Amino acid sequence: EHLPAFGAELVAEIGHTNPVSLSIGLLTLCVALAVRHFRPGWPNYLIALAAGTGLYFAFGPLAADVATVGHIDEALATFSLPGLRIDDVSTLGSAAFAIALVGLLEAVSISRALAMRSGQMIDPNREFMGQGIANLVGSFFRCYPSSGSFTRSGVNYEAGAKTPMASIFAALALAVILLFVSDLFAYVPVPAMGGTIIVVALKLINLREIMHFFR
């Protein structure tokens, strides 16, 4: 029902495409795919982001309308007690339940998708427990509701991650970037990031399962 409407709207708005943004996104996508194919051991996403950012600067004034990551506050989350009142339970209860349900389904879907490729066994109960603990701790640091990430999980898998330590090292690297070199990422164009996300998403699509579903 919604897919045809989305397709029609996409065709109707195609005339408003920003050619500079499109060029940056396509270059990033092509570079990521090319590096992954010809140099599997190289960091294809970093190289692709660098290529997309380089093209952004090469366009000069023509790229004035291209969105970038922008300024990132150089600070880590601070501890604070959540201000929960009894009245909030009735106000936020239904929304919180829906967000939790979607987050759990997303996490299990991601873990099953990767388990099918790696041959590993998953325990949904442990996934649920991990999500619950993460969100409980995150509430004391004013975090958004957390769940699994299709793109980050895909990148971790392609990079050869085998244990949860990969996420810990990624978090530490993110903290270092946030505190010391966040200004360098302010100029990364959003279309370049979109190109890398598309490459990751393509690896997570299982056409055989889709065809089996339609049958």
CSV table of C-alpha atoms in Angstrom, one decimal:
chain,number,residue,atom,x,y,z
A,1,GLU,CA,0.0,0.0,0.0
A,2,HIS,CA,2.7,2.5,1.0
A,3,LEU,CA,5.4,1.3,-1.4
A,4,PRO,CA,3.7,2.4,-4.6
A,5,ALA,CA,2.9,5.8,-3.0
A,6,PHE,CA,6.5,6.2,-2.0
A,7,GLY,CA,7.7,5.3,-5.5
A,8,ALA,CA,5.3,7.8,-7.1
A,9,GLU,CA,6.4,10.5,-4.7
A,10,LEU,CA,10.0,9.7,-5.4
A,11,VAL,CA,9.5,10.0,-9.2
A,12,ALA,CA,7.5,13.3,-8.7
A,13,GLU,CA,10.3,14.9,-6.7
A,14,ILE,CA,13.3,13.6,-8.8
A,15,GLY,CA,13.5,17.0,-10.5
A,16,HIS,CA,14.5,18.6,-7.2
A,17,THR,CA,17.6,16.4,-6.9
A,18,ASN,CA,20.8,18.3,-5.9
A,19,PRO,CA,23.3,17.1,-8.5
A,20,VAL,CA,26.2,17.9,-6.3
A,21,SER,CA,24.8,15.9,-3.4
A,22,LEU,CA,24.0,13.0,-5.8
A,23,SER,CA,27.6,13.1,-7.2
A,24,ILE,CA,29.1,12.9,-3.7
A,25,GLY,CA,26.9,10.1,-2.7
A,26,LEU,CA,27.5,8.1,-5.8
A,27,LEU,CA,31.2,8.6,-5.7
A,28,THR,CA,31.3,7.4,-2.1
A,29,LEU,CA,29.2,4.4,-2.9
A,30,CYS,CA,31.3,3.4,-5.9
A,31,VAL,CA,34.6,3.9,-4.1
A,32,ALA,CA,33.4,1.7,-1.1
A,33,LEU,CA,32.3,-1.1,-3.5
A,34,ALA,CA,35.5,-0.8,-5.6
A,35,VAL,CA,37.9,-0.9,-2.6
A,36,ARG,CA,35.9,-3.8,-1.0
A,37,HIS,CA,36.2,-5.8,-4.3
A,38,PHE,CA,39.8,-5.1,-5.3
A,39,ARG,CA,41.4,-4.5,-1.9
A,40,PRO,CA,39.4,-6.5,0.6
A,41,GLY,CA,41.8,-5.8,3.5
A,42,TRP,CA,41.7,-2.1,3.1
A,43,PRO,CA,39.3,0.2,5.2
A,44,ASN,CA,36.9,0.8,2.3
A,45,TYR,CA,34.4,2.9,4.3
A,46,LEU,CA,37.1,5.3,5.5
A,47,ILE,CA,38.6,5.6,2.0
A,48,ALA,CA,35.1,6.2,0.6
A,49,LEU,CA,34.3,8.9,3.1
A,50,ALA,CA,37.6,10.6,2.4
A,51,ALA,CA,36.8,10.5,-1.3
A,52,GLY,CA,33.3,11.9,-0.8
A,53,THR,CA,34.7,14.6,1.5
A,54,GLY,CA,37.4,15.4,-1.1
A,55,LEU,CA,34.8,15.8,-3.8
A,56,TYR,CA,32.8,18.1,-1.5
A,57,PHE,CA,35.7,20.4,-1.2
A,58,ALA,CA,36.5,20.1,-4.9
A,59,PHE,CA,33.1,21.5,-5.8
A,60,GLY,CA,33.8,24.6,-3.7
A,61,PRO,CA,31.0,27.2,-3.8
A,62,LEU,CA,28.8,24.7,-5.8
A,63,ALA,CA,28.6,22.6,-2.6
A,64,ALA,CA,27.2,25.4,-0.5
A,65,ASP,CA,23.8,23.7,-0.2
A,66,VAL,CA,25.2,20.3,0.6
A,67,ALA,CA,24.5,19.3,4.2
A,68,THR,CA,27.5,18.3,6.4
A,69,VAL,CA,27.7,16.7,9.8
A,70,GLY,CA,28.3,20.1,11.4
A,71,HIS,CA,29.6,21.0,14.9
A,72,ILE,CA,29.8,18.2,17.4
A,73,ASP,CA,29.9,19.2,21.1
A,74,GLU,CA,33.2,18.1,22.6
A,75,ALA,CA,31.7,16.5,25.7
A,76,LEU,CA,30.8,13.1,27.0
A,77,ALA,CA,27.4,12.3,28.6
A,78,THR,CA,27.3,13.1,32.3
A,79,PHE,CA,25.6,11.2,35.1
A,80,SER,CA,22.2,12.5,36.2
A,81,LEU,CA,19.2,10.9,37.9
A,82,PRO,CA,16.1,10.6,35.6
A,83,GLY,CA,13.3,12.9,36.8
A,84,LEU,CA,10.6,10.2,36.7
A,85,ARG,CA,7.2,11.0,38.4
A,86,ILE,CA,4.1,8.9,38.9
A,87,ASP,CA,2.2,11.1,36.4
A,88,ASP,CA,4.9,10.3,33.7
A,89,VAL,CA,4.0,6.6,33.8
A,90,SER,CA,0.5,7.1,32.4
A,91,THR,CA,1.7,9.8,30.0
A,92,LEU,CA,4.8,8.0,28.6
A,93,GLY,CA,3.9,4.3,29.3
A,94,SER,CA,2.3,3.4,26.0
A,95,ALA,CA,5.0,5.2,24.0
A,96,ALA,CA,7.8,3.6,26.0
A,97,PHE,CA,6.3,0.2,25.6
A,98,ALA,CA,6.1,0.6,21.8
A,99,ILE,CA,9.7,1.9,21.6
A,100,ALA,CA,10.9,-1.0,23.7
A,101,LEU,CA,9.0,-3.5,21.6
A,102,VAL,CA,10.4,-2.1,18.3
A,103,GLY,CA,13.9,-2.0,19.8
A,104,LEU,CA,13.8,-5.6,20.9
A,105,LEU,CA,12.4,-6.8,17.5
A,106,GLU,CA,15.1,-4.8,15.7
A,107,ALA,CA,17.9,-6.3,17.9
A,108,VAL,CA,16.7,-9.9,17.4
A,109,SER,CA,16.3,-9.3,13.6
A,110,ILE,CA,19.8,-8.0,13.3
A,111,SER,CA,21.3,-10.8,15.4
A,112,ARG,CA,19.4,-13.5,13.4
A,113,ALA,CA,20.4,-11.9,10.1
A,114,LEU,CA,24.1,-12.0,11.1
A,115,ALA,CA,23.8,-15.5,12.7
A,116,MET,CA,22.6,-16.9,9.4
A,117,ARG,CA,25.7,-15.6,7.7
A,118,SER,CA,28.2,-16.5,10.4
A,119,GLY,CA,26.6,-19.9,11.4
A,120,GLN,CA,26.4,-18.8,15.1
A,121,MET,CA,23.6,-19.6,17.5
A,122,ILE,CA,21.8,-16.8,19.2
A,123,ASP,CA,19.8,-16.6,22.5
A,124,PRO,CA,16.9,-14.1,22.3
A,125,ASN,CA,16.7,-14.1,26.1
A,126,ARG,CA,20.3,-12.8,26.4
A,127,GLU,CA,19.6,-10.2,23.7
A,128,PHE,CA,16.6,-9.0,25.6
A,129,MET,CA,18.5,-8.9,28.8
A,130,GLY,CA,21.4,-7.0,27.2
A,131,GLN,CA,19.0,-4.4,25.7
A,132,GLY,CA,17.3,-3.9,29.0
A,133,ILE,CA,20.5,-3.4,30.9
A,134,ALA,CA,21.8,-1.0,28.3
A,135,ASN,CA,18.7,1.2,28.4
A,136,LEU,CA,18.5,1.1,32.2
A,137,VAL,CA,22.1,2.3,32.5
A,138,GLY,CA,21.7,4.8,29.6
A,139,SER,CA,18.7,6.4,31.4
A,140,PHE,CA,21.2,7.7,34.0
A,141,PHE,CA,23.2,9.5,31.3
A,142,ARG,CA,20.3,11.1,29.4
A,143,CYS,CA,20.7,8.6,26.4
A,144,TYR,CA,18.3,7.9,23.7
A,145,PRO,CA,16.6,4.5,23.8
A,146,SER,CA,19.2,2.1,22.4
A,147,SER,CA,18.9,-1.0,20.2
A,148,GLY,CA,20.9,-2.9,17.6
A,149,SER,CA,22.1,-1.1,14.5
A,150,PHE,CA,21.8,-2.6,11.1
A,151,THR,CA,24.6,-0.5,9.7
A,152,ARG,CA,27.0,-0.7,12.6
A,153,SER,CA,26.5,-4.4,13.0
A,154,GLY,CA,27.1,-4.9,9.3
A,155,VAL,CA,30.3,-2.8,9.5
A,156,ASN,CA,31.5,-4.8,12.5
A,157,TYR,CA,30.8,-8.1,10.8
A,158,GLU,CA,32.7,-7.1,7.6
A,159,ALA,CA,35.6,-5.8,9.7
A,160,GLY,CA,35.9,-9.3,11.2
A,161,ALA,CA,34.5,-8.6,14.7
A,162,LYS,CA,33.9,-11.8,16.6
A,163,THR,CA,33.1,-10.7,20.2
A,164,PRO,CA,31.4,-7.8,22.0
A,165,MET,CA,34.8,-6.3,22.6
A,166,ALA,CA,34.5,-4.8,19.1
A,167,SER,CA,31.7,-2.6,20.4
A,168,ILE,CA,33.8,-1.6,23.4
A,169,PHE,CA,36.8,-0.6,21.3
A,170,ALA,CA,34.4,1.3,18.9
A,171,ALA,CA,33.0,3.2,21.9
A,172,LEU,CA,36.4,4.1,23.1
A,173,ALA,CA,37.5,5.3,19.6
A,174,LEU,CA,34.3,7.4,19.4
A,175,ALA,CA,35.1,9.0,22.8
A,176,VAL,CA,38.6,9.9,21.6
A,177,ILE,CA,37.2,11.3,18.4
A,178,LEU,CA,34.5,13.3,20.2
A,179,LEU,CA,37.0,14.8,22.7
A,180,PHE,CA,39.9,15.6,20.5
A,181,VAL,CA,39.2,15.6,16.7
A,182,SER,CA,35.5,16.2,16.4
A,183,ASP,CA,36.2,19.4,14.4
A,184,LEU,CA,37.6,17.3,11.6
A,185,PHE,CA,34.3,15.5,11.1
A,186,ALA,CA,32.3,18.6,11.0
A,187,TYR,CA,32.9,18.9,7.2
A,188,VAL,CA,32.0,15.4,6.3
A,189,PRO,CA,29.1,15.7,3.8
A,190,VAL,CA,25.9,13.9,4.7
A,191,PRO,CA,25.6,12.4,1.2
A,192,ALA,CA,28.9,10.7,1.7
A,193,MET,CA,27.7,9.1,4.9
A,194,GLY,CA,24.5,8.0,3.1
A,195,GLY,CA,26.6,6.3,0.4
A,196,THR,CA,28.4,4.2,3.0
A,197,ILE,CA,25.2,3.3,4.8
A,198,ILE,CA,23.7,2.1,1.5
A,199,VAL,CA,26.8,-0.1,0.9
A,200,VAL,CA,26.4,-1.7,4.3
A,201,ALA,CA,22.6,-2.1,3.9
A,202,LEU,CA,23.1,-3.9,0.6
A,203,LYS,CA,25.2,-6.6,2.3
A,204,LEU,CA,22.4,-7.2,4.8
A,205,ILE,CA,19.7,-7.9,2.2
A,206,ASN,CA,19.1,-11.6,1.6
A,207,LEU,CA,17.4,-11.9,-1.8
A,208,ARG,CA,16.8,-15.6,-1.3
A,209,GLU,CA,14.8,-15.0,1.9
A,210,ILE,CA,12.8,-12.3,0.2
A,211,MET,CA,11.9,-14.5,-2.7
A,212,HIS,CA,11.0,-17.3,-0.2
A,213,PHE,CA,8.7,-14.9,1.6
A,214,PHE,CA,6.8,-13.9,-1.5
A,215,ARG,CA,6.4,-17.5,-2.5
